Coordinates of C-alpha atoms in Angstrom, one line a residue:
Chain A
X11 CA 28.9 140.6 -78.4
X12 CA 26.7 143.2 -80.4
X13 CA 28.6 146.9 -79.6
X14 CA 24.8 148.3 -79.0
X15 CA 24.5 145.5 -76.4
X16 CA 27.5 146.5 -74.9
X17 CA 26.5 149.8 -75.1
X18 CA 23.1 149.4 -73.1
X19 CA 25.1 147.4 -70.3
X20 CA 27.4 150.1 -69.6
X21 CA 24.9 152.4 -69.5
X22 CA 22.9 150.9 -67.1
X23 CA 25.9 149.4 -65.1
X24 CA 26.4 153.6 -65.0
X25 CA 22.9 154.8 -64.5
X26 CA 22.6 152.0 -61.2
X27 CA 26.1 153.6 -60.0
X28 CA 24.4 157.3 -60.0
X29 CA 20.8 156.0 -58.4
X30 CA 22.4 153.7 -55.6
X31 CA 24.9 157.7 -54.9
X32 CA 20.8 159.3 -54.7
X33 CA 19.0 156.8 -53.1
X34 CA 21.7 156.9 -50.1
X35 CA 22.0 160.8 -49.8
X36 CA 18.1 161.2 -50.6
X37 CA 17.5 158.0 -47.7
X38 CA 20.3 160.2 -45.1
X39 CA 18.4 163.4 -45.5
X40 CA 14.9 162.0 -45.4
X41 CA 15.4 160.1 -42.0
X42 CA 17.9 163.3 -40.6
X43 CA 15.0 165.1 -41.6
X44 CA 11.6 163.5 -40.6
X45 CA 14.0 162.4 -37.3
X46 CA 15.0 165.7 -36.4
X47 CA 12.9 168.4 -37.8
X48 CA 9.9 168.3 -35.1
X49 CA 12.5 168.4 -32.7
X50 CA 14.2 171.5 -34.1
X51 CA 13.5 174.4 -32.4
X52 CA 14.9 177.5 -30.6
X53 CA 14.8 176.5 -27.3
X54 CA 16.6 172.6 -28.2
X55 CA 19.7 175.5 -30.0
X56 CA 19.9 177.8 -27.4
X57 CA 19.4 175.3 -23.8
X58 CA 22.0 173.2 -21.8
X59 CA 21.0 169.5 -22.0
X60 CA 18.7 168.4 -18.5
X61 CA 17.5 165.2 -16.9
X62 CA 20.7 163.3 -18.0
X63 CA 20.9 164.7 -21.4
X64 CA 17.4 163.0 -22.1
X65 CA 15.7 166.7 -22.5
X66 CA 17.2 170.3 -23.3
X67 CA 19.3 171.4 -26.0
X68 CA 22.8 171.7 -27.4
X69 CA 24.0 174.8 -26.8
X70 CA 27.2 174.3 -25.6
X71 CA 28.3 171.4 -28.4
X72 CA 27.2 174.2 -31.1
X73 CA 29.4 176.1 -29.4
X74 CA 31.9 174.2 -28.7
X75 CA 31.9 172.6 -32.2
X76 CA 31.8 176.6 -33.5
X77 CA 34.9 177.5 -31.4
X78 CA 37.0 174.6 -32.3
X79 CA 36.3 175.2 -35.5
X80 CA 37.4 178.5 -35.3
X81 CA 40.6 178.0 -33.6
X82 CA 41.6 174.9 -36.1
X83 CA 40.7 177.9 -38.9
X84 CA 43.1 180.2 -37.1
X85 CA 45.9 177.5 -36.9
X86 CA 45.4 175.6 -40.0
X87 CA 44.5 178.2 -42.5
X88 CA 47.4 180.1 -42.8
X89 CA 50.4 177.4 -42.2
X90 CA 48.7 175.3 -44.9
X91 CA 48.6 178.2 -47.5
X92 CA 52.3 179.3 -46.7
X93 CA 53.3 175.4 -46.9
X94 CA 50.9 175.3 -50.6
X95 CA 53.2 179.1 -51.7
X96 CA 56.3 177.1 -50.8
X97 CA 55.4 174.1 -52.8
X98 CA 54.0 175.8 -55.9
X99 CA 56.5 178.8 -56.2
X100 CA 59.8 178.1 -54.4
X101 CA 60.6 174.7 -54.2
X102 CA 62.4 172.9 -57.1
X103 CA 60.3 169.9 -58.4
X104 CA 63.6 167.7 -57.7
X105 CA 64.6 168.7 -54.7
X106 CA 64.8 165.5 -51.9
X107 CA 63.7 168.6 -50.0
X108 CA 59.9 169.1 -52.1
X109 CA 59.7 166.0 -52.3
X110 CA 59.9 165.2 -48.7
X111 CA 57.2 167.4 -48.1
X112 CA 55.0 166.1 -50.8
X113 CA 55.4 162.9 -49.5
X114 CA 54.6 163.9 -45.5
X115 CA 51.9 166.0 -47.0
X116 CA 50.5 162.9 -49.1
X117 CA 51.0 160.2 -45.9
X118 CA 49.6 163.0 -43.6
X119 CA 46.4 162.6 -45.7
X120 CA 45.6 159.0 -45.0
X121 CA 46.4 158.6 -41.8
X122 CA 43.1 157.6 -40.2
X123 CA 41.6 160.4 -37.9
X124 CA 42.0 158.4 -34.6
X125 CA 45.5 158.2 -34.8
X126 CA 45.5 162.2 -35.2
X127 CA 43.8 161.8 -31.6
X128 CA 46.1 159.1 -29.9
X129 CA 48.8 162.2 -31.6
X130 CA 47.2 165.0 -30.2
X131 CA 47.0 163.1 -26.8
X132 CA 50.9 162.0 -26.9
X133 CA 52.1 165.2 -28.4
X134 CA 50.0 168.3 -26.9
X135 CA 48.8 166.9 -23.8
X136 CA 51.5 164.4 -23.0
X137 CA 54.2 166.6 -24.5
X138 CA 53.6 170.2 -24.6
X139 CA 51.1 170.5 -22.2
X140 CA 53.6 168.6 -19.4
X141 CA 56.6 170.8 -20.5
X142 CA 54.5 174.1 -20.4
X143 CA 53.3 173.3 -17.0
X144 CA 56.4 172.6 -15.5
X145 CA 57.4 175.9 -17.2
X146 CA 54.8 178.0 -16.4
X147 CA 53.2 176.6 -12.9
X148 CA 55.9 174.4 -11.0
X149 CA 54.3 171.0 -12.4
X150 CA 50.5 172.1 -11.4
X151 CA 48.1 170.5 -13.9
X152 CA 46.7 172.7 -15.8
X153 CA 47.9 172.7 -19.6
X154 CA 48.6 168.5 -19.2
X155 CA 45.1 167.6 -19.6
X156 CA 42.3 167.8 -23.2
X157 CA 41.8 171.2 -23.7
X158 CA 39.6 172.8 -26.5
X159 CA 43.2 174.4 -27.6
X160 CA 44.5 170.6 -28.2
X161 CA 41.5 169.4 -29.8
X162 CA 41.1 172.3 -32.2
X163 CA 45.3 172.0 -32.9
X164 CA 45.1 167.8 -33.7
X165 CA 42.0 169.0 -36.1
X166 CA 44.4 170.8 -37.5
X167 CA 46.9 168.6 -38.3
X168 CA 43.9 166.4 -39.3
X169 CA 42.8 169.4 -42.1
X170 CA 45.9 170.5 -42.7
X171 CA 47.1 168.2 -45.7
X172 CA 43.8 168.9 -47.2
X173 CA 44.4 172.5 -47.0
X174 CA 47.6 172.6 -48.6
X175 CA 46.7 170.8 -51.4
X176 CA 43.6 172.7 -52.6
X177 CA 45.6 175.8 -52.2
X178 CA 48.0 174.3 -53.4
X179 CA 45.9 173.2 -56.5
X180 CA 44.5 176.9 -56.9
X181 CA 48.2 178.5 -57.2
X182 CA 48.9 176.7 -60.2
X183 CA 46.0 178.0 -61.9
X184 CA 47.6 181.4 -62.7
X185 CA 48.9 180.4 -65.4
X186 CA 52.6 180.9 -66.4
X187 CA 52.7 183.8 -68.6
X188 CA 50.4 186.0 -65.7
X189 CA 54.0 185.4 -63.6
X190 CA 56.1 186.4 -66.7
X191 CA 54.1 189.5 -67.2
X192 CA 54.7 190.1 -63.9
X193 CA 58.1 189.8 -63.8
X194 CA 59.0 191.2 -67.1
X195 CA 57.6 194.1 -65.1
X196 CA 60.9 194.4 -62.7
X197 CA 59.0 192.7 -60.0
X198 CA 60.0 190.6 -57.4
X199 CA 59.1 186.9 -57.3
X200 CA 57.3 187.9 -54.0
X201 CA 55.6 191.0 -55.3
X202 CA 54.2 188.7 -58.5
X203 CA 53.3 185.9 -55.6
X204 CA 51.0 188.6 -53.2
X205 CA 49.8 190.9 -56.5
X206 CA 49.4 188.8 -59.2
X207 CA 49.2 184.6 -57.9
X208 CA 47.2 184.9 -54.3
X209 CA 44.7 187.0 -55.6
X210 CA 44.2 185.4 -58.7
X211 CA 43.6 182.4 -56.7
X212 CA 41.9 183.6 -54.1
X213 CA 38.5 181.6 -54.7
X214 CA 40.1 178.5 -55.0
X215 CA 41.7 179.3 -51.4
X216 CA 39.0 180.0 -49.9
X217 CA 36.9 177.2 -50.9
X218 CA 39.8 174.8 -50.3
X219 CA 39.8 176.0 -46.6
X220 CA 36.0 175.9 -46.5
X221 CA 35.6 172.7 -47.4
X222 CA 38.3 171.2 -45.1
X223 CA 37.2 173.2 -42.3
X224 CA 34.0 171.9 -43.1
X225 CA 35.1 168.2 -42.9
X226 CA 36.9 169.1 -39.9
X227 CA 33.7 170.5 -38.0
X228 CA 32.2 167.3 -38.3
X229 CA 35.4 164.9 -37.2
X230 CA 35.0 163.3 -33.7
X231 CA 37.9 160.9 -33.0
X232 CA 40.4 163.5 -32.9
X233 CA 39.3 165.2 -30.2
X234 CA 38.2 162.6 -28.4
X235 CA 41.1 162.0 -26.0
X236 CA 42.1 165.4 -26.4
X237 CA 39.5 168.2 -25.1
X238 CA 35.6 166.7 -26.1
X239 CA 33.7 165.7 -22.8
X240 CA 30.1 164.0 -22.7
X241 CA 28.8 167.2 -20.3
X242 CA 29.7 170.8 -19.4
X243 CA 28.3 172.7 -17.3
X244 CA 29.4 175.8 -18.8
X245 CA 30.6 176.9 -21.9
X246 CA 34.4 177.0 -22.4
X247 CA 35.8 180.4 -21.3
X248 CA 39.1 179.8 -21.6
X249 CA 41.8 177.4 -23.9
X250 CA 42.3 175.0 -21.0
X251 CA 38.9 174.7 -20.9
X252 CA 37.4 171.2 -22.2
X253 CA 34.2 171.4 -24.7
X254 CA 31.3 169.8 -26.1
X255 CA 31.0 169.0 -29.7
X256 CA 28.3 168.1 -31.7
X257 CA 29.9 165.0 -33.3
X258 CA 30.9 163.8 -30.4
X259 CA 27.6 164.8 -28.7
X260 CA 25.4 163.0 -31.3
X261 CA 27.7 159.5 -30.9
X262 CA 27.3 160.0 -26.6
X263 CA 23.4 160.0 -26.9
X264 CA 23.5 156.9 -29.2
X265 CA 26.1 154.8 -27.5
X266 CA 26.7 155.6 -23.7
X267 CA 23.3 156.9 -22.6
X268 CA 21.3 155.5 -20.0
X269 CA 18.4 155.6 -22.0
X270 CA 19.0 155.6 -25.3
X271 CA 15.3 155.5 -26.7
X272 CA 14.3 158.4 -24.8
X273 CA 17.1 160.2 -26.5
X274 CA 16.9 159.6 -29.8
X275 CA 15.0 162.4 -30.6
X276 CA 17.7 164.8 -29.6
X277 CA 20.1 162.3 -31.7
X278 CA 18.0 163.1 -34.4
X279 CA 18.2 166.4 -34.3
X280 CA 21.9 166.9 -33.3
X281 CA 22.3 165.2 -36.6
X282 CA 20.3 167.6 -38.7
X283 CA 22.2 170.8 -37.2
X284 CA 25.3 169.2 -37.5
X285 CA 24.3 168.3 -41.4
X286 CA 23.1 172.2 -41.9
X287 CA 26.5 173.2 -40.1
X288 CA 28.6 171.5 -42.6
X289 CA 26.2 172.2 -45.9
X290 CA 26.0 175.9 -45.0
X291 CA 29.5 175.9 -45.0
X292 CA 29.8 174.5 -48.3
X293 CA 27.4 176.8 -49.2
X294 CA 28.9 179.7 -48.5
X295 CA 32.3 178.3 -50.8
X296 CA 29.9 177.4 -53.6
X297 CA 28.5 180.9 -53.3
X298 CA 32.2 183.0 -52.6
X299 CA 33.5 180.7 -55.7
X300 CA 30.6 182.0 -57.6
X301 CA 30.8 185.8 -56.8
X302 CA 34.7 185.8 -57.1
X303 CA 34.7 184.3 -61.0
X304 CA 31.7 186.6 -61.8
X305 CA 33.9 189.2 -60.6
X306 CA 37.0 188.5 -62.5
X307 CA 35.1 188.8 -65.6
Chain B
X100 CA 73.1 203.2 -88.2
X101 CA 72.8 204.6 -83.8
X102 CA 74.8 203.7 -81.2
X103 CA 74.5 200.0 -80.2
X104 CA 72.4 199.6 -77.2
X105 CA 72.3 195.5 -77.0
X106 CA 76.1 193.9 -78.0
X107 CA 76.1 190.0 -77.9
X108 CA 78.9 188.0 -77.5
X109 CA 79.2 184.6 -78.4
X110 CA 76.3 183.3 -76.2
X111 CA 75.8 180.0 -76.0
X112 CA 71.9 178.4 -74.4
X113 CA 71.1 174.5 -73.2
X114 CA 68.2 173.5 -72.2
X115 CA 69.6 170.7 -70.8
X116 CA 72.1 168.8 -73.3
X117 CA 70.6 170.5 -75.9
X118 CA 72.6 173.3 -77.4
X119 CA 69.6 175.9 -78.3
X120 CA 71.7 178.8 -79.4
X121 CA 75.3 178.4 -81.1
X122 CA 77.7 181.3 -79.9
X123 CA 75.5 184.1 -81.0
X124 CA 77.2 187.6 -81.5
X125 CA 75.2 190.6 -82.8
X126 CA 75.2 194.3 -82.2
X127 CA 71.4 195.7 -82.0
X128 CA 71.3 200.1 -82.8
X129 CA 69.8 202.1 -80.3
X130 CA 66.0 203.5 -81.4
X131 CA 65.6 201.0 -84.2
X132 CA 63.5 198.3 -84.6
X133 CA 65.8 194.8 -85.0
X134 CA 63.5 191.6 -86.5
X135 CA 64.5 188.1 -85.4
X136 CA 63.1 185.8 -88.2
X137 CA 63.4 182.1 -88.9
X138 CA 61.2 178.7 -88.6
X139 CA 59.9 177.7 -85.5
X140 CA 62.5 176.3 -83.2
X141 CA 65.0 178.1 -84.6
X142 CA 66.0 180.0 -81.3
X143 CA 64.7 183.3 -81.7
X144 CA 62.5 183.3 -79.0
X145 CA 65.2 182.1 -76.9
X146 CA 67.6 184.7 -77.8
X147 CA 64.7 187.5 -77.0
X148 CA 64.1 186.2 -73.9
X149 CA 67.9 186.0 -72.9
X150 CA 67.9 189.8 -73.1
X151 CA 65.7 190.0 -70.2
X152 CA 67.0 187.5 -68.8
X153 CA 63.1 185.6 -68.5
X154 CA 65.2 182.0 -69.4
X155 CA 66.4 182.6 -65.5
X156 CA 62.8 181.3 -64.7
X157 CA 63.4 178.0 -66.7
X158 CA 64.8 174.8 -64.8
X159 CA 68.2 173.4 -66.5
X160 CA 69.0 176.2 -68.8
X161 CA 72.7 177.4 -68.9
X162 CA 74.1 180.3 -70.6
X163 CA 77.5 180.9 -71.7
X164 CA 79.0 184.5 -73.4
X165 CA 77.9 188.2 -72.4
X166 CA 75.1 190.4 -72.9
X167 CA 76.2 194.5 -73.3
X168 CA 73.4 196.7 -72.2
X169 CA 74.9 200.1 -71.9
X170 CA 78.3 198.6 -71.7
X171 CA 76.9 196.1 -68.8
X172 CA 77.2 192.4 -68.7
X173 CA 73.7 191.9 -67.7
X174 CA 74.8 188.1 -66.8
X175 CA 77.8 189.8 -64.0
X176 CA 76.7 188.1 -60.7
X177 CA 76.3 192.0 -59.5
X178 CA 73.6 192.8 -61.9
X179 CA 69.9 193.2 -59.9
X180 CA 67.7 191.0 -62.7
X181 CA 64.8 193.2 -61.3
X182 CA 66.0 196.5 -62.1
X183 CA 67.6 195.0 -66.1
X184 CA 63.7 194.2 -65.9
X185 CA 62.6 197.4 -65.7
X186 CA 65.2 198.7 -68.4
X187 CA 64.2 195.9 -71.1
X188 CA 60.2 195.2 -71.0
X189 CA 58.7 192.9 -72.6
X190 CA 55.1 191.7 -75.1
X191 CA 54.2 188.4 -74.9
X192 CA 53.1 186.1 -78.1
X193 CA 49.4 185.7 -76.3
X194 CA 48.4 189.1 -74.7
X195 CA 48.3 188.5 -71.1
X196 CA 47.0 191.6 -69.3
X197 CA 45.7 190.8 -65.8
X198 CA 42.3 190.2 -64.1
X199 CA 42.0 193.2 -62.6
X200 CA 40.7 196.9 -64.5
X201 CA 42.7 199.0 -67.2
X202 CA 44.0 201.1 -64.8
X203 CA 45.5 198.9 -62.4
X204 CA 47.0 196.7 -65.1
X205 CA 48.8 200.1 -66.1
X206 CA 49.6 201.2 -62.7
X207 CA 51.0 197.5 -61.7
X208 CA 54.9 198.7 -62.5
X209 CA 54.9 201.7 -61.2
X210 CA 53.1 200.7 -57.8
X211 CA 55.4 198.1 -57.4
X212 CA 57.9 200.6 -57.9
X213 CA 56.5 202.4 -55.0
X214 CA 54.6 205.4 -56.7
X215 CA 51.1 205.6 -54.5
X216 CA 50.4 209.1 -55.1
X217 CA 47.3 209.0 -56.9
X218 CA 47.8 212.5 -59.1
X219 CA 51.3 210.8 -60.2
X220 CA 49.6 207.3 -61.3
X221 CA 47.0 208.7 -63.1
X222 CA 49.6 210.8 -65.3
X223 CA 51.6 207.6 -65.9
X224 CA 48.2 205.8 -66.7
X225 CA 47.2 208.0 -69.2
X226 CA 50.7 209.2 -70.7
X227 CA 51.1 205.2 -71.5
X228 CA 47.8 204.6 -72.9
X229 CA 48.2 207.5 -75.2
X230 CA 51.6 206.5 -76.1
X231 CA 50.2 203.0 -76.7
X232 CA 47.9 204.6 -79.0
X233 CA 44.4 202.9 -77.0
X234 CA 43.8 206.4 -74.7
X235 CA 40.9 206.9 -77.0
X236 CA 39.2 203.5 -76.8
X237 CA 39.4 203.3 -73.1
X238 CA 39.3 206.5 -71.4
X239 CA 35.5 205.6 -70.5
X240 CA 36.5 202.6 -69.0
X241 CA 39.6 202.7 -67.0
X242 CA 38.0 200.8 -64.3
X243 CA 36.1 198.0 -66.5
X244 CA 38.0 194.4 -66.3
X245 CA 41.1 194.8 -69.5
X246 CA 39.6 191.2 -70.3
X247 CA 36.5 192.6 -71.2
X248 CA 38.8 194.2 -74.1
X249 CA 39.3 193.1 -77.6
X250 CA 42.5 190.8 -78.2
X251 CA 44.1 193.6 -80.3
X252 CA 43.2 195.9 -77.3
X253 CA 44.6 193.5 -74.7
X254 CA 47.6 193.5 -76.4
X255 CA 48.0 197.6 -77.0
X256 CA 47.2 197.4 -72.9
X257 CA 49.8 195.2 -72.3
X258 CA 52.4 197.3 -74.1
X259 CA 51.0 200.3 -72.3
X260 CA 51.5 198.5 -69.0
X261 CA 55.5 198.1 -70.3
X262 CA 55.5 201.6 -71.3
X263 CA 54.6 202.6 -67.4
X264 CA 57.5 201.4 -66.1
X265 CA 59.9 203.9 -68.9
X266 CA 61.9 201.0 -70.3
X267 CA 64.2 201.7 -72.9
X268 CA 64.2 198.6 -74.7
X269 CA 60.9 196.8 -75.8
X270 CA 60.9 193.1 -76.6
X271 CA 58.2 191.7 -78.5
X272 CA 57.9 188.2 -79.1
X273 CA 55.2 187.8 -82.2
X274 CA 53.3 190.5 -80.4
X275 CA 50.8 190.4 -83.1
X276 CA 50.4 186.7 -84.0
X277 CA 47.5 185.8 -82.4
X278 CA 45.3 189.2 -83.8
X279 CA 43.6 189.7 -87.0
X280 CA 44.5 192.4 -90.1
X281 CA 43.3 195.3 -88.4
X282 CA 44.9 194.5 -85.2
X283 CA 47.8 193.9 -86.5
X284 CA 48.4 196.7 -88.2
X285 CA 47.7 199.2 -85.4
X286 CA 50.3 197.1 -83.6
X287 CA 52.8 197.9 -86.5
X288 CA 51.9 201.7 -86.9
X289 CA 52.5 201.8 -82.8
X290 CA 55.6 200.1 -83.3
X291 CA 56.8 202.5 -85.7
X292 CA 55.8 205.4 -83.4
X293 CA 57.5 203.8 -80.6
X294 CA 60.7 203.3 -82.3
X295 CA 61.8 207.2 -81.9
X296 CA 62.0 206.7 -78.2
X297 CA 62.6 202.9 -77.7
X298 CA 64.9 200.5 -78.7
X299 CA 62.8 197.8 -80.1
X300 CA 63.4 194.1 -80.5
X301 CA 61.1 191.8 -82.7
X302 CA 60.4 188.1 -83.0
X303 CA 58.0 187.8 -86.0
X304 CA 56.8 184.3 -87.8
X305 CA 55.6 186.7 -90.6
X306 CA 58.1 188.0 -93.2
X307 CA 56.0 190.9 -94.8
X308 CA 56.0 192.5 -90.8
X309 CA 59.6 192.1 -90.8
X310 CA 59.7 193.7 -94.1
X311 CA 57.4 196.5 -93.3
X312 CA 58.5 197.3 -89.4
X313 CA 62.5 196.8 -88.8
X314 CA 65.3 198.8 -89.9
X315 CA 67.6 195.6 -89.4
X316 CA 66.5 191.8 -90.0
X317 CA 68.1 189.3 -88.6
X318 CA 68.2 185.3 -89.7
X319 CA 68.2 182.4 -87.1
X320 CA 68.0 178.4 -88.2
X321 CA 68.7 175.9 -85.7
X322 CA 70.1 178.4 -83.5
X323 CA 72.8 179.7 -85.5
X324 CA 72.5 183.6 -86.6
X325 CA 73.1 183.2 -90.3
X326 CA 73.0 186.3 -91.4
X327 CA 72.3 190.0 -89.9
X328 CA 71.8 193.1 -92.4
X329 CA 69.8 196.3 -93.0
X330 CA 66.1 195.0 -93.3
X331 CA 66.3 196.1 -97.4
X332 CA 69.3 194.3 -98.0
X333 CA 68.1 190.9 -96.7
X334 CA 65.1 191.0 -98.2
X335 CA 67.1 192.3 -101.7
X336 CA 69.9 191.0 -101.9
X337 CA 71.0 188.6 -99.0
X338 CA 74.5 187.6 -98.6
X339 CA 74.0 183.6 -97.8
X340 CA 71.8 181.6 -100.3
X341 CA 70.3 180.1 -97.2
X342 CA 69.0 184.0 -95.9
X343 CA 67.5 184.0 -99.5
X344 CA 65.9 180.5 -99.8
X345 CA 64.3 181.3 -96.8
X346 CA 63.0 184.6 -97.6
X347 CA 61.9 183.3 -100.6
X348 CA 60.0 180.5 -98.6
X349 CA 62.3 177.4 -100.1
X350 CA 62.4 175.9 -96.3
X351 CA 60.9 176.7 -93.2

């Protein structure tokens, strides 16, 4: 075949790859948008859902989804960079020991998010929960059941793999001879790691965790069995408190409704907050990424 | 000649399998400048960076003989690698300040050190910039990024930042490689300052700057020493015919 031939196949084999990647995120936002945008407004953000969930708002699932997030941060955040210093600095490439871990790390990654759920619910509820209320109350159920505490924990486990590995990832940018300097300087390998490699790499941390926490906002099966519920009355005011999520929320209203027409509306717009949720989060790691290179110019 | 500050004996490197250095001995003076010369791979590097003991850092290297600092094996299991460190800094081959302002780049050793009293640091700041010979160029901008310096600059910032932490014994591994002419020779006039209060140790690809900045030369080829003299007599009259074929540039 003639090479230009070739040439103006691969090209457009390339070009249709790129348009079919727009045409779907354009298609997503457009119907999110059209869907849910006459439907957004301050009273669907700040209300309880009424009427069956067919009218109100979604208060408590932002909410919710916000607090679980936060405690998945809390929980994930820092064992995932202390596991990423481990890996990068202290462990020795060869070790059964690293390599273990890499592995686990690696395996942890593609598990599939409902068996992080059918975990959660073995392990936290099953598990902990049982042994802490034997502990704590005589056997009185209260930490044995889904909690916002074991749904935001399995999320954790669900981001944690992602965590370590763009921290990981942002470690081993400093390069070698930054460490040397460091060292030739009488310091310790720790002082180098908290002076000289975490804040080096501190952008690529904190988008790393971003966007994982990110991912993790918008996760429903793990918490499925493990804290979400359909309806709340309140808002959770305590860690053995079950929650509303907006994942979770937005698949409720378009599978086990009553009336699944009359809500599609508020599916609509679910969606679009939940979309805004996880893009201003990205957002705010394109921006920090941004401001933190500028700086170290 | 000065008292010996460095005495080698018979060390031996592998990286591996691979016998790097060959049962090096040398004795290096006190407040002289010693030059390590020979073709690339010939172990001079390595031997620098085993008097600071920076090969530590490298998997599957294993070192046999003693190193006399002071009259201290610095490879006796008792020896704190941090505090031989401090003694014997060292200039890297690509300047490698870091991202953070003039200032704290000098201040780095000493903080970790434990000095926080403001008064004290910026003494020590400006005493080592003006021993470094860049006071002048950066007084006005202590607190700008040292990357937004010149390379030549980066590197007289990097040996101010050794010079914080009062080592007595500088190692410079082709500290001026990577600049240009003018660079360069500010490095070698600082080096010649430097010399009357530190001992200094050279690696240098370039002969002339051997010629022009040691008092004592010494040859290394496939990491045997060859041959270790006064700089004038090994570049005048060398003992081996393989010190003078290579001075001469018949190999390497």
């Amino acid at each position: 075949m003639n090479r230009n031939v070739k040439d103006i196949i691969v090209e457009s084999i390339t070009g249709v790859c790129v348009l079919v990647i727009i045409f779907i995120i354009v298609s997503i936002l457009t119907i999110t948008i059209i869907g849910g945008w006459p439907n957004l407004n301050w009273a669907f953000l700040s209300e309880f859902p009424r009427e069956g969930m067919t009218k109100g708002g979604i208060f408590p699932a932002i909410v919710g989804t916000a607090i679980m997030t936060i405690i998945m941060a809390v929980a994930a955040v820092p064992f995932g960079v202390i596991t990423a210093i481990y890996l990068a600095e202290y462990a020795n490439e060869k070790s059964v020991f690293a390599k273990t871990i890499r592995f686990a790390v690696k395996t942890l990654a593609v598990v599939p998010s409902i068996i992080f759920g059918l975990f959660g619910l073995g392990f936290f509820i099953g598990f902990v929960g049982k042994n802490l209320d034997s502990l704590l109350s005589g056997g009185e159920l209260r930490w044995a059941q889904p909690n916002i505490l074991w749904a935001s924990l399995t999320m954790a486990l669900l981001t944690l793999p992602v965590v370590i590995v763009s921290v990981e990832e942002a470690i081993r940018t400093i390069p070698r001879d930054m460490r040397e300097a460091s060292l030739a300087l009488g310091a310790t390998k720790w002082q180098t790691i908290r002076k000289v490699v975490l804040p080096g790499s501190v952008s690529g941390i904190l988008t790393g965790t971003i966007l994982a926490v990110s991912r993790g906002a918008g996760e429903v099966a793990p918490i499925l069995f493990t804290g979400a519920v359909y309806f709340s009355s309140h808002l959770p005011h305590s860690l053995s408190d079950q929650f509303m999520s907006l994942g979770y929320h937005i698949y409720i209203m378009s599978t086990q409704s009553s009336n699944v027409d009359a809500t599609q509306p508020i599916q609509f717009a679910t969606t679009l907050v939940l979309l805004l949720l996880t893009f201003s989060l990205n957002a705010v790691a394109v921006i920090l990424r941004y401001r933190i290179r500028k700086r170290a110019k | 000649m000065n008292d010996i500050k460095v005495k080698v004996k018979n060390l031996s490197l592998r990286y591996g399998t691979n016998l790097a250095l060959k049962r090096v001995s040398m004795d290096i003076p006190e407040k002289m400048v010693t030059a390590f010369i020979g073709p690339s791979g010939c172990g001079k590097s390595t031997f620098l960076r085993t008097l600071n003991r920076m090969n530590d850092l490298i998997d599957n290297v294993s070192i046999e003989g003693e190193v006399f600092i002071d009259n201290t094996n610095i490879y006796d299991k008792n020896i704190d690698v941090v505090n031989l460190r401090k003694k014997v800094g060292m200039i890297f081959q690509k300047s490698n300040p870091f991202a953070k302002s003039v200032y704290d780049n000098i201040a780095f050793g000493p903080r970790i050190n434990g000095i926080s009293n403001k008064n004290i640091l910026d003494e020590i700041v400006e005493r080592s910039l003006k021993q470094a010979a860049i006071w002048e160029e950066v007084k006005d901008r202590l607190f700008h990024s040292a990357l937004s310096l010149s390379g030549g600059q980066q590197q007289r910032i990097c040996i101010a930042r050794s010079l914080a932490v009062n080592p007595e014994i500088l190692l410079m591994d082709e500290p001026a490689s990577a600049l240009d002419p003018i660079s360069t020779a500010k490095i070698e006039e600082l080096i010649h300052e430097l010399k009357k209060e530190y001992t200094i140790i050279i690696v240098t690809h370039n002969m002339q700057q051997a010629a022009r900045t040691s008092d004592l030369t010494a040859l290394f080829y496939l990491g045997d020493l060859i041959e270790m003299n006064k700089t004038e007599i090994i570049f005048s009259n060398p003992a081996k015919k393989q010190t003078e074929d290579y001075i001469s540039g018949r190999f390497g």
